[in-house]
Short mmCIF file of C-alpha atoms in Angstrom, two decimals:
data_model
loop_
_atom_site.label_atom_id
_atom_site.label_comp_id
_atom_site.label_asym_id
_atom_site.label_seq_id
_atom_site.Cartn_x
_atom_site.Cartn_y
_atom_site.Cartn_z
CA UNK A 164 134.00 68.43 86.26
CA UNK A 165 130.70 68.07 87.02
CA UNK A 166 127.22 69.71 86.18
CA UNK A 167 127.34 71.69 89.66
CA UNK A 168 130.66 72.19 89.68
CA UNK A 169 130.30 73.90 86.31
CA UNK A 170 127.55 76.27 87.61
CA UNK A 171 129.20 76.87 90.94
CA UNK A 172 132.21 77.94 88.89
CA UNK A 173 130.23 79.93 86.27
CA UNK A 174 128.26 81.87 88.78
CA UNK A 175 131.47 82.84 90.94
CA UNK A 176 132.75 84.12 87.83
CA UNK A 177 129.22 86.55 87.45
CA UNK A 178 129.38 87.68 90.84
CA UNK A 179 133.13 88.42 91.02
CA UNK A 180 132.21 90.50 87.10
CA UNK A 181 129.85 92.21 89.17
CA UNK A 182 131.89 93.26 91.89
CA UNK A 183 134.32 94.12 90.05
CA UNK A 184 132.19 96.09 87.61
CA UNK A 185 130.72 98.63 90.64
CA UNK A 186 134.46 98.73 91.59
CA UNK A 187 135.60 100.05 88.41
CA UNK A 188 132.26 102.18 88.26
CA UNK A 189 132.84 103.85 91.13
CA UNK A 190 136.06 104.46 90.49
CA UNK A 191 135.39 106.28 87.04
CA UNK A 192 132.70 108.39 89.52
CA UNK A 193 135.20 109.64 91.95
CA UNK A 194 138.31 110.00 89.70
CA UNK A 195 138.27 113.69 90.56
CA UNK A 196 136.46 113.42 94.31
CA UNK A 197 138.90 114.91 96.58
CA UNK A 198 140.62 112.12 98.90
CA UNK A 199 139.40 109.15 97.17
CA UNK A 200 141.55 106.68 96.53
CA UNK A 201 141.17 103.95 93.88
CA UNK A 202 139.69 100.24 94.84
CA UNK A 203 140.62 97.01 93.30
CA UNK A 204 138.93 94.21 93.32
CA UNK A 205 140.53 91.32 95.56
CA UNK A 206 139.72 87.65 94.00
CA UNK A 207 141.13 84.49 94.84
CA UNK A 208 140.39 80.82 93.24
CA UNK A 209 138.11 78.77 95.35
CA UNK A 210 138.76 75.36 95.87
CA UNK A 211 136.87 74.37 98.86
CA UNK A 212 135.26 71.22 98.57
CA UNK A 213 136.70 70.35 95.07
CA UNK A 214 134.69 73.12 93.65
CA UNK A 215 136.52 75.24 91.15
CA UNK A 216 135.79 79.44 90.18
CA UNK A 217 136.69 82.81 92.39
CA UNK A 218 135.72 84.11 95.35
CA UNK A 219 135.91 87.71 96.30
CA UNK A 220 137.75 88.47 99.31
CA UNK A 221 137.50 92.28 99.41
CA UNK A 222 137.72 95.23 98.08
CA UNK A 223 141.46 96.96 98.26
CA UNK A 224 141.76 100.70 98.51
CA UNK A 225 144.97 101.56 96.90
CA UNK A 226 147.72 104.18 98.51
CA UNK A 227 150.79 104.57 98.60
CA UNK A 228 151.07 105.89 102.32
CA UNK A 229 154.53 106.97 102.02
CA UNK A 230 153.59 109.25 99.01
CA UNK A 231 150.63 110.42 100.92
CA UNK A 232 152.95 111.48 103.98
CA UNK A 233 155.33 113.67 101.44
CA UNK A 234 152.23 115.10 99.60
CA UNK A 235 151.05 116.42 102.79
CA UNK A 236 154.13 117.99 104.06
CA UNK A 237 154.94 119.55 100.68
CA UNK A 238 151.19 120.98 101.55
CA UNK A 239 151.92 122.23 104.53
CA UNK A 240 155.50 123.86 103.25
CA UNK A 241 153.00 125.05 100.70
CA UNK A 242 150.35 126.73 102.61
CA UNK A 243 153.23 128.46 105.21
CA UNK A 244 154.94 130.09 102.14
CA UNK A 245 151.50 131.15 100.44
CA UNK A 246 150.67 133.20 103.40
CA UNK A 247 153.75 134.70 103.68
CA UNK A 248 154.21 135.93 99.97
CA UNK A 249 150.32 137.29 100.61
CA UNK A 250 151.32 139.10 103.70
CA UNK A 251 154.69 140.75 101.98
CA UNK A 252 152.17 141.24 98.57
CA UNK A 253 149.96 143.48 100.66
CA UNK A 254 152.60 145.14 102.53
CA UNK A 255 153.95 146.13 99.32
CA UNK A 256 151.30 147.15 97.77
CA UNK A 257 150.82 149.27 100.79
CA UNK A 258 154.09 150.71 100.94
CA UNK A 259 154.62 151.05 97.25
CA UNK A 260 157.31 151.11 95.21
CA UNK A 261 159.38 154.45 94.40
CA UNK A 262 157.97 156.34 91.69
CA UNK A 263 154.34 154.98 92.13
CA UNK A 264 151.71 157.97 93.43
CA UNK A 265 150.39 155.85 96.57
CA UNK A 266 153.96 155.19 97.61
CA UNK A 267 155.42 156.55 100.57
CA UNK A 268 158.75 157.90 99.04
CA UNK A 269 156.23 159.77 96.67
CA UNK A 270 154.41 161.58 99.42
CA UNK A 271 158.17 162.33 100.73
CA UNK A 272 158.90 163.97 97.54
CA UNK A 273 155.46 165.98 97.21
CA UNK A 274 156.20 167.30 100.73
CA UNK A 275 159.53 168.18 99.60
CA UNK A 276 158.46 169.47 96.35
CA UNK A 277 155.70 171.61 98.40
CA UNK A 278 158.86 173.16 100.80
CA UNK A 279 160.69 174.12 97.79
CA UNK A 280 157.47 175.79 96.09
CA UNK A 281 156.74 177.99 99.60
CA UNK A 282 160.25 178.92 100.40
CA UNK A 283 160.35 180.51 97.14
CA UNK A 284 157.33 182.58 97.89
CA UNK A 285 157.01 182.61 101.60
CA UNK A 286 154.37 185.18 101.48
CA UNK A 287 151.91 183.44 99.22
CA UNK A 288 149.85 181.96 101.67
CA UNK A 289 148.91 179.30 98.62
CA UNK A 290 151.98 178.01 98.91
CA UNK A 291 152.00 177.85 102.35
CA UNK A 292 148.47 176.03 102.39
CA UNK A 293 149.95 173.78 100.09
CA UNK A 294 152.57 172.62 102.37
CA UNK A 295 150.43 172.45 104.40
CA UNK A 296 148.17 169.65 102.91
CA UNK A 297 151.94 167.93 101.68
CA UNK A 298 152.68 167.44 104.86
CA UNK A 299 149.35 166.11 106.45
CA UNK A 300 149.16 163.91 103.33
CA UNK A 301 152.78 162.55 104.42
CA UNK A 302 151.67 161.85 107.57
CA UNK A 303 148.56 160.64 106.48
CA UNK A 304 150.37 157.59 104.23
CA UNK A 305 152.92 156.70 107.22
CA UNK A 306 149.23 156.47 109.23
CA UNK A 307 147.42 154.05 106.64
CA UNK A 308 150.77 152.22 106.07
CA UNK A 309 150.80 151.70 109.98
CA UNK A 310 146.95 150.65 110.01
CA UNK A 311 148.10 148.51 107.28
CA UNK A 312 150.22 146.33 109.17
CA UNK A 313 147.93 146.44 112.55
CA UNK A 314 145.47 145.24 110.51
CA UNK A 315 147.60 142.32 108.89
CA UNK A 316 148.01 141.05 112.63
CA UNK A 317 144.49 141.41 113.56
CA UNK A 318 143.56 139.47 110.71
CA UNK A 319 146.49 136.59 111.56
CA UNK A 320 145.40 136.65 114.87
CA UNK A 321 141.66 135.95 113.18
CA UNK A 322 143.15 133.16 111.26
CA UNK A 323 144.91 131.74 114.22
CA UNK A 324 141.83 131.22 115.94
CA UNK A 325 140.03 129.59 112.64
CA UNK A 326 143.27 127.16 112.12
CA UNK A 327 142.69 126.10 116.00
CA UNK A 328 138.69 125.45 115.67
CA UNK A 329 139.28 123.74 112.13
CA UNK A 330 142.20 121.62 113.54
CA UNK A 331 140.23 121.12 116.96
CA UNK A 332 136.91 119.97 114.63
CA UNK A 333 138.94 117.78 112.09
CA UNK A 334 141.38 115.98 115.05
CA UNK A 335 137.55 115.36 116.33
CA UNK A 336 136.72 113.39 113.06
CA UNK A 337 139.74 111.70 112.48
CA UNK A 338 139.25 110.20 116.24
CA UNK A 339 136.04 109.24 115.48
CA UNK A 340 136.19 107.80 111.87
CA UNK A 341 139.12 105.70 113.62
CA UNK A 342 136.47 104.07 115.99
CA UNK A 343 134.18 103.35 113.17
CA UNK A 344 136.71 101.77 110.54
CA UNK A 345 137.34 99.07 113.72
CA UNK A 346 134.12 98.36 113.79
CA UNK A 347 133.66 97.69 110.03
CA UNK A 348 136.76 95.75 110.06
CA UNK A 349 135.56 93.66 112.48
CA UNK A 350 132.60 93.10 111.43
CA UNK A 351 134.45 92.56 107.95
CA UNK A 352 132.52 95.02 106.27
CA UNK A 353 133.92 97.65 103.48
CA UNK A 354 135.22 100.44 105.43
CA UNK A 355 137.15 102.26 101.93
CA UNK A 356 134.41 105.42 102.05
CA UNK A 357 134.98 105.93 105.74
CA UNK A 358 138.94 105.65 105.25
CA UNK A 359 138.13 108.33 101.92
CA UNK A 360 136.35 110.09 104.43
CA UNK A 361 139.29 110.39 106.74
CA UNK A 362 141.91 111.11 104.79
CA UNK A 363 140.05 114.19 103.68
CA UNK A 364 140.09 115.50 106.98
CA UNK A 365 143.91 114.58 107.56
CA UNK A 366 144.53 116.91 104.15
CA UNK A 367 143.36 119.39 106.09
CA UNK A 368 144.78 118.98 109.48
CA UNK A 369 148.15 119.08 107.43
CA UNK A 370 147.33 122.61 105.75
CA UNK A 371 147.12 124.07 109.18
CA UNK A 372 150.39 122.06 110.84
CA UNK A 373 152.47 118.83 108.82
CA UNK A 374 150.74 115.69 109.67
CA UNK A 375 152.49 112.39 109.62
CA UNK A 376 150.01 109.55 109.20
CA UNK A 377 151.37 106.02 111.29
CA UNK A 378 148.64 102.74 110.71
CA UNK A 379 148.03 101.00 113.90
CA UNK A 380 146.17 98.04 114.52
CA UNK A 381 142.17 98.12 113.41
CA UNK A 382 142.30 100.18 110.60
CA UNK A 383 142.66 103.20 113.22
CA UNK A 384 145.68 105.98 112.50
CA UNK A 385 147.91 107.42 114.48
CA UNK A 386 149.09 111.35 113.52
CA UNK A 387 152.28 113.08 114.97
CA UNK A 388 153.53 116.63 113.68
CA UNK A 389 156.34 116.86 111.84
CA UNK A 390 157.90 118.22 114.85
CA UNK A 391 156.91 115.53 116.93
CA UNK A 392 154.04 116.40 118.79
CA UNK A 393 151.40 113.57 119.23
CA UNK A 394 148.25 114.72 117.77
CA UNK A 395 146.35 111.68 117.85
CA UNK A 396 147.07 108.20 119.06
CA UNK A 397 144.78 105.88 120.61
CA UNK A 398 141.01 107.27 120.64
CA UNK A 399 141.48 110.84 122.44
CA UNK A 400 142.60 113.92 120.13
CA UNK A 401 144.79 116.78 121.27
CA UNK A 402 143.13 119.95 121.87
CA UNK A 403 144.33 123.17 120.96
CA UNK A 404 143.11 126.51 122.64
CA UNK A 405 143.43 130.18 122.14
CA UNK A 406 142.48 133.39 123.06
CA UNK A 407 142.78 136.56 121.33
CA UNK A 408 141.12 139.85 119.73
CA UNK A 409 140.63 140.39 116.33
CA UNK A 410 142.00 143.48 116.77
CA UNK A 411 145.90 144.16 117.70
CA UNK A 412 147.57 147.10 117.96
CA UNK A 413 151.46 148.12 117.74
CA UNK A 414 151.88 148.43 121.36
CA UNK A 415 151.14 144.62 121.61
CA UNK A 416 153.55 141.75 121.65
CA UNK A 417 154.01 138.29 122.42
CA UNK A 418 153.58 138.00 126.40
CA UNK A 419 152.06 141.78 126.11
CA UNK A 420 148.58 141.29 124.94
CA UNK A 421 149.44 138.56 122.84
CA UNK A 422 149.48 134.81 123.58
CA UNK A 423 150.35 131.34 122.09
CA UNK A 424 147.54 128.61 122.11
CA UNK A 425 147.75 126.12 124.67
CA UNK A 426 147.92 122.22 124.00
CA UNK A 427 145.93 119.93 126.08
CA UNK A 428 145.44 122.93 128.33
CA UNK A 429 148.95 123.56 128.96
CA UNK A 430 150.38 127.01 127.28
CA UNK A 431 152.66 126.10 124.98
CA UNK A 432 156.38 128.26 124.84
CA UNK A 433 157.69 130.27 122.02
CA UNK A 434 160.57 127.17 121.86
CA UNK A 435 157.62 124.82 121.86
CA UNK A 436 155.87 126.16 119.05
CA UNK A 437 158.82 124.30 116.46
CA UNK A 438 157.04 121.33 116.89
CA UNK A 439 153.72 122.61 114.57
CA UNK A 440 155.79 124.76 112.50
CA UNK A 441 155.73 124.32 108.85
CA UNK A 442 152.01 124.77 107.91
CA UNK A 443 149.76 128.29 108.05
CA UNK A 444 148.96 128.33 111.84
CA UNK A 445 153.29 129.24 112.06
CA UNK A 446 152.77 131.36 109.42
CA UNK A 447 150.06 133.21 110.89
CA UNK A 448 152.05 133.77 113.92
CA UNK A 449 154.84 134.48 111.99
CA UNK A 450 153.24 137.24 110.57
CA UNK A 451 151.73 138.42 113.95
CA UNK A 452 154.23 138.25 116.02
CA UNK A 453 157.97 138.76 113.69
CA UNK A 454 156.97 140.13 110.47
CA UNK A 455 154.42 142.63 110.31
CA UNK A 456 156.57 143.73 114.14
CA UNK A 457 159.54 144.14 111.95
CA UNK A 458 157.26 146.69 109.24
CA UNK A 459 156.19 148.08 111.81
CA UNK A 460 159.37 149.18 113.82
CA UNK A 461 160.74 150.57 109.84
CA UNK A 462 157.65 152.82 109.50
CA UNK A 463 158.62 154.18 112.68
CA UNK A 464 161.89 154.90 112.61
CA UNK A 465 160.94 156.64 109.36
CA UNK A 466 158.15 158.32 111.53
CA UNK A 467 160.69 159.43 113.33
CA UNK A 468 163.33 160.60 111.51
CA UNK A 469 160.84 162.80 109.58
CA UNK A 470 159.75 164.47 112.95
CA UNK A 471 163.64 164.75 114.50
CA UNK A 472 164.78 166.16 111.52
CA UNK A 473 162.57 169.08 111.17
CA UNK A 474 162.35 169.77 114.58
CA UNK A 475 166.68 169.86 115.05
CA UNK A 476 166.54 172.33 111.95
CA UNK A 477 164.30 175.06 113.75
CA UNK A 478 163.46 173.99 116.98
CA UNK A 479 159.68 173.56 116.26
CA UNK A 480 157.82 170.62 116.06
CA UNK A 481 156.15 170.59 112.74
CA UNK A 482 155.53 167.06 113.34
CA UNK A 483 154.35 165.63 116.30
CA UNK A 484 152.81 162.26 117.99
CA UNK A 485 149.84 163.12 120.19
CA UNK A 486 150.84 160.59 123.20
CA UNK A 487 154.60 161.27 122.66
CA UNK A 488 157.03 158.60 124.80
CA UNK A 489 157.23 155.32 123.21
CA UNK A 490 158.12 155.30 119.83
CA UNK A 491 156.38 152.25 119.02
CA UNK A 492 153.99 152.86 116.80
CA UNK A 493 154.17 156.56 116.07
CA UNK A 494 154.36 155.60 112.02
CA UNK A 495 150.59 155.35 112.70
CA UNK A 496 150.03 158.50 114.95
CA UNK A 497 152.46 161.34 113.92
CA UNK A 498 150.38 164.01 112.79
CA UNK A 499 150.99 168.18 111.19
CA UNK A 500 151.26 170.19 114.27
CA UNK A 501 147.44 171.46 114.38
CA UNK A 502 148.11 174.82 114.95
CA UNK A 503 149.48 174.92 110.57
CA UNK A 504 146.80 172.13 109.79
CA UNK A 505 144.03 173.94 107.99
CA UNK A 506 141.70 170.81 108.53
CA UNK A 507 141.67 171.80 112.19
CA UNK A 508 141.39 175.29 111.59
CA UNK A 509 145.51 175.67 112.01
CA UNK A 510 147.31 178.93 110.03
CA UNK A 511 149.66 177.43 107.60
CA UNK A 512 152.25 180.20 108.04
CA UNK A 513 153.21 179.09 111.25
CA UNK A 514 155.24 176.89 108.98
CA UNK A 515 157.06 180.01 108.03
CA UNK A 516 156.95 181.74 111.25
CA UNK A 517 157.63 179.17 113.50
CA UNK A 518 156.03 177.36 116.15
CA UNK A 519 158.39 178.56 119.23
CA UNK A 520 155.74 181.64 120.41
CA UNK A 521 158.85 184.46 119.82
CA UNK A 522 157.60 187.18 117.43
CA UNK A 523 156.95 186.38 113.93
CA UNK A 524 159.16 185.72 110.51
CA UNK A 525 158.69 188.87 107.90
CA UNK A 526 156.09 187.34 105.48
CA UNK A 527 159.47 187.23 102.95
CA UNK A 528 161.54 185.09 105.35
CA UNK A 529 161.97 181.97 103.85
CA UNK A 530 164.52 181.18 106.56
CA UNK A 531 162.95 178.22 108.78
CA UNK A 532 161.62 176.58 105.67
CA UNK A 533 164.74 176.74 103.95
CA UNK A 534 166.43 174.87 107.18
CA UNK A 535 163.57 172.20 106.95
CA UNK A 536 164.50 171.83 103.07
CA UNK A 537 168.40 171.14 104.45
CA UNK A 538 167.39 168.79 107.18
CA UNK A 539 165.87 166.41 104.98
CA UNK A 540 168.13 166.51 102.42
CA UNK A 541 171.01 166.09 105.33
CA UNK A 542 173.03 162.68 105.53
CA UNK A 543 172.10 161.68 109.09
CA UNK A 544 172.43 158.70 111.08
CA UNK A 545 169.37 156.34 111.71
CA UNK A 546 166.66 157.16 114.22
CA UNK A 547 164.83 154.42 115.65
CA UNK A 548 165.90 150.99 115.61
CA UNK A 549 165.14 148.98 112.31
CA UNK A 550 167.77 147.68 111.77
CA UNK A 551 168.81 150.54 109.27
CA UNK A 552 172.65 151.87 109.58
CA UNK A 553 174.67 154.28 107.47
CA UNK A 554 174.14 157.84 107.45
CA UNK A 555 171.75 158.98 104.61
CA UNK A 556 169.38 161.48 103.71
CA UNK A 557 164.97 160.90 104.67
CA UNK A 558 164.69 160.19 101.05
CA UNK A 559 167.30 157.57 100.71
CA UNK A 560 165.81 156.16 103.92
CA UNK A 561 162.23 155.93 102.33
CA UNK A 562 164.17 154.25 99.50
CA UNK A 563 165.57 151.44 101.58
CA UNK A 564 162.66 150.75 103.65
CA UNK A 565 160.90 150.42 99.87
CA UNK A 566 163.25 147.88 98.60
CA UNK A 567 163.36 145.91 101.62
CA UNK A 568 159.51 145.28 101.43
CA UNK A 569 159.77 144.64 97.49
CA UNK A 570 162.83 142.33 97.92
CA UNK A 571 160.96 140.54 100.60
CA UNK A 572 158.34 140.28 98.31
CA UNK A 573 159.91 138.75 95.55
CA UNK A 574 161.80 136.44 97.51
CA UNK A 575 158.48 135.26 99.41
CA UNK A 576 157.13 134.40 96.00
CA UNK A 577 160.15 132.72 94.85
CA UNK A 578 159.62 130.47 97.79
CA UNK A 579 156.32 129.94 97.21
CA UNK A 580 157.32 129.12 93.74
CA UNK A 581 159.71 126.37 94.57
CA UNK A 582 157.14 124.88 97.24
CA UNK A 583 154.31 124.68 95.10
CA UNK A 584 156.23 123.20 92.64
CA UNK A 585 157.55 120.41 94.67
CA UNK A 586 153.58 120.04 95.58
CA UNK A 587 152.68 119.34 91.71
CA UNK A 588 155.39 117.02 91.64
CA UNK A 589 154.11 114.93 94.40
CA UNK A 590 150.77 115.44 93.20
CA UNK A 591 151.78 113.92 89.74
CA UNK A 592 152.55 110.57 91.54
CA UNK A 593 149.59 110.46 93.75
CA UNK A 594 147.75 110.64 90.29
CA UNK A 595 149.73 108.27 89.02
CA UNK A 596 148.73 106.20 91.41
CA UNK A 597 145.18 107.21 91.39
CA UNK A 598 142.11 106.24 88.94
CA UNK A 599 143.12 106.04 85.76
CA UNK A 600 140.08 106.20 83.28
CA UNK A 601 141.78 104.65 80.35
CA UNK A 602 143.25 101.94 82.59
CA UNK A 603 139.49 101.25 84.15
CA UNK A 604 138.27 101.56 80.67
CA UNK A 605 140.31 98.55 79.54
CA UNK A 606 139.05 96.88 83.13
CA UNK A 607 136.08 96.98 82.24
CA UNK A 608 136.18 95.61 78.63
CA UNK A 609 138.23 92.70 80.43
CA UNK A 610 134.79 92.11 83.13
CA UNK A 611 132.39 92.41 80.19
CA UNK A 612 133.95 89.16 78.28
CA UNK A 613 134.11 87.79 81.45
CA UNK A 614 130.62 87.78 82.00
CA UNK A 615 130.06 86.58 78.50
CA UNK A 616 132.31 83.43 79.21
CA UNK A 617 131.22 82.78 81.83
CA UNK A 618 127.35 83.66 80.82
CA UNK A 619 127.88 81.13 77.73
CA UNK A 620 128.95 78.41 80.41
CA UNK A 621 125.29 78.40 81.48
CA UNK A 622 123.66 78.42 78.43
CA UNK A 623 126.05 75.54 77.15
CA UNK A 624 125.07 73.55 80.73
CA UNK A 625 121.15 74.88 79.90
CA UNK A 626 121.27 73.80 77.03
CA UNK A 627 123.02 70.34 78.06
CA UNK A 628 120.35 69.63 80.31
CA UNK A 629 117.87 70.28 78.10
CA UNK A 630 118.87 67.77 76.14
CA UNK A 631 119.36 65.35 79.07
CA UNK A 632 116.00 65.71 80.03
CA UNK A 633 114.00 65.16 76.34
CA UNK A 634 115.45 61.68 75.75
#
């Protein structure tokens, strides 16, 4: 080998040390930087023109894009079932459980407790005012349990909207990051920050819907739903649009005040809607348009039950819902008649006396509130339709609309449980095949005695030449 040979060789050897040196460096930077994926350092021994050492070809971004395409749907799995178990959380908490003093069942038996108390003493007018204030505070939990849910499908019809800007904004990016990594290529320039860059904002497309990621030619992407709806292929983006309130209110539905978002500016069919399901924009509708629907429809039936009862055992309507006719949504407007509800100046013993307009109970006729005491502790059929069936009495019937919402609960977070853990699983590969500091530690003990090889190559050929020139 020659003098320049050895120096052409030697100083490969530096510069390869060097590149691979920031590669490792940057790689201990961003071991914990959200979508970066490790780089190697691609070297290959040149021997153009006889001339011996390493040249660089590039600098490899390493993923495994199979992994990547699992870790994402897990994500998406993940993300449905974590809205879900927070939607059943809060309508639980809401509902309560039996025996708690916010629950409805315990309102139920306060009311109940109050009738008891009065019919005892139907002529102390404590008593009576007493009931009275049971009974508005019954109807005053079925109303904030109602609001409850109203609200849950205001706020998923908020988040619908967010998940269609977001997925509208990141398709956007995607699209154009695509454009740019071409360019790079092409120009064959390091594109790995750009291609960090976009895989960032396909993590998040697949929280909102599951994202499949397909390479095409150029460095560019192509992204499908796990459905198979084309999101992105080629260098225009779907668009998503919606309209819709942040408020909704129990008289709305799907096709009633409610809509689906439209893709590419066609509206898109309930049956179409399988093809983005998976990720939190389902959920959201999920919640808006089935589940919080279905809490919704049990509160009223138990609305309704409560006023039917009372009013078959007398004939007076000690309950009643201002607008009347539909039933939907009278959980969240059944009311004490006002003419017994002292907070609008009502007479409590018209509770006694009865609301018909004939003449008067004697103030010791416990009568009519002894008949509301057997209608609610009568084994009637269902009222409404919730889906509940057997004859029972109203407090059995708080009692299974309780346990329904805590059994939904705890099978929500079991789901959530089993998703999530699939997610760490796949996330424990990904890592696996992500930085590893001890791994680039060891890398860059390896570059370090490179340089020093090949650093004492040119003090050896220094040297050398030294003595060359002093003879």
């Amino acid at each position: 080998m020659s003098i320049a040979q050895a120096i052409s060789s030697a100083m490969s050897g530096l510069t390869a040390t060097a590149r691979g040196t920031e590669t490792v460096a940057a790689n201990l930077a961003n071991a914990m930087t959200p979508g970066y994926a490790r780089r190697e350092t691609v070297v290959s021994a040149q021997t153009q023109g006889g001339a011996g050492g390493v040249r660089v070809d590039g600098i490899a971004r390493i993923v495994n894009a199979t992994l990547l395409n699992e870790s994402r749907i897990a994500s998406s799995a993940s993300n449905e079932a974590r809205v879900i178990s927070a939607f059943q959380g809060a309508m639980e908490t809401r509902i309560g459980l039996p025996g708690e003093p916010a629950a409805l069942s315990t309102a139920l038996s306060d009311f109940q407790t109050a009738l008891a108390s009065a019919a005892t003493r139907p002529d102390d007018e404590i008593r009576l005012t007493q009931l009275a204030s049971a009974a508005s505070a019954l109807a005053g939990r079925l109303n904030g349990a109602s609001d409850a849910v109203q609200a849950a499908r205001g706020a998923a019809q908020t988040a619908i909207a967010a998940d269609i800007e977001t997925l509208n904004a990141s398709l956007s990016r995607v699209a154009y990051l695509n454009t740019r990594i071409a360019a790079l290529d092409a120009d064959g320039t390091d594109a790995s920050t750009l291609r960090d860059e976009r895989q960032v904002a396909i993590d998040r497309i697949a929280g909102i819907v599951p994202v499949q990621e397909v390479a095409r030619e150029g460095g560019k992407v192509a992204l499908f739903t796990a459905g198979g709806a084309v999101l992105l292929d080629g260098n225009l983006p779907a668009t998503f649009g919606f309209q819709g309130d942040g408020q909704v209110t129990a008289d709305q539905s799907l096709g009633a005040g409610l809509n689906l978002p439209t893709f590419n500016g066609k509206p898109l069919e309930e049956g179409q809607m399988k093809l983005f399901a998976g990720g939190s924009l389902s959920a959201q509708f999920e919640i808006r348009d089935q589940l919080a629907p279905q809490m919704q429809a049990e509160l009223d039936a138990l609305a309704m039950d409560l006023r039917d009862r009372l009013q078959a055992a007398n004939g007076d309507e000690v309950f009643v819902d201002p607008i009347g006719g539909d039933p939907v949504g009278m959980a969240g407007r059944i009311a004490l008649n006002p003419l017994a509800d002292t907070r609008a100046s009502g007479n409590p013993a018209w509770l006694r006396d009865g609301f018909g307009g004939g003449p008067a109970n004697a103030a010791g006729d416990g009568s009519r509130i002894g008949g509301m005491i057997a209608a609610l502790e009568d084994a009637a059929d269902p009222a409404g339709s919730a889906g509940l069936s057997g004859r029972a009495t109203l407090a059995d019937r708080f009692g299974t609309v309780e346990a329904r919402v805590s059994t939904r609960r705890i099978e929500a977070e079991g789901d959530l449980a089993i998703r999530q853990s699939r997610v760490e699983t796949i996330s424990g590969s990904l890592l696996a095949d992500g930085v590893d500091t001890d791994a680039e530690m060891q890398k860059l003990l390896q570059y370090e005695q490179s340089y020093a090889a090949n650093a004492r190559v040119l003090v050896a050929i220094d040297e050398m030449l030294d003595q060359i020139l002093r003879m």
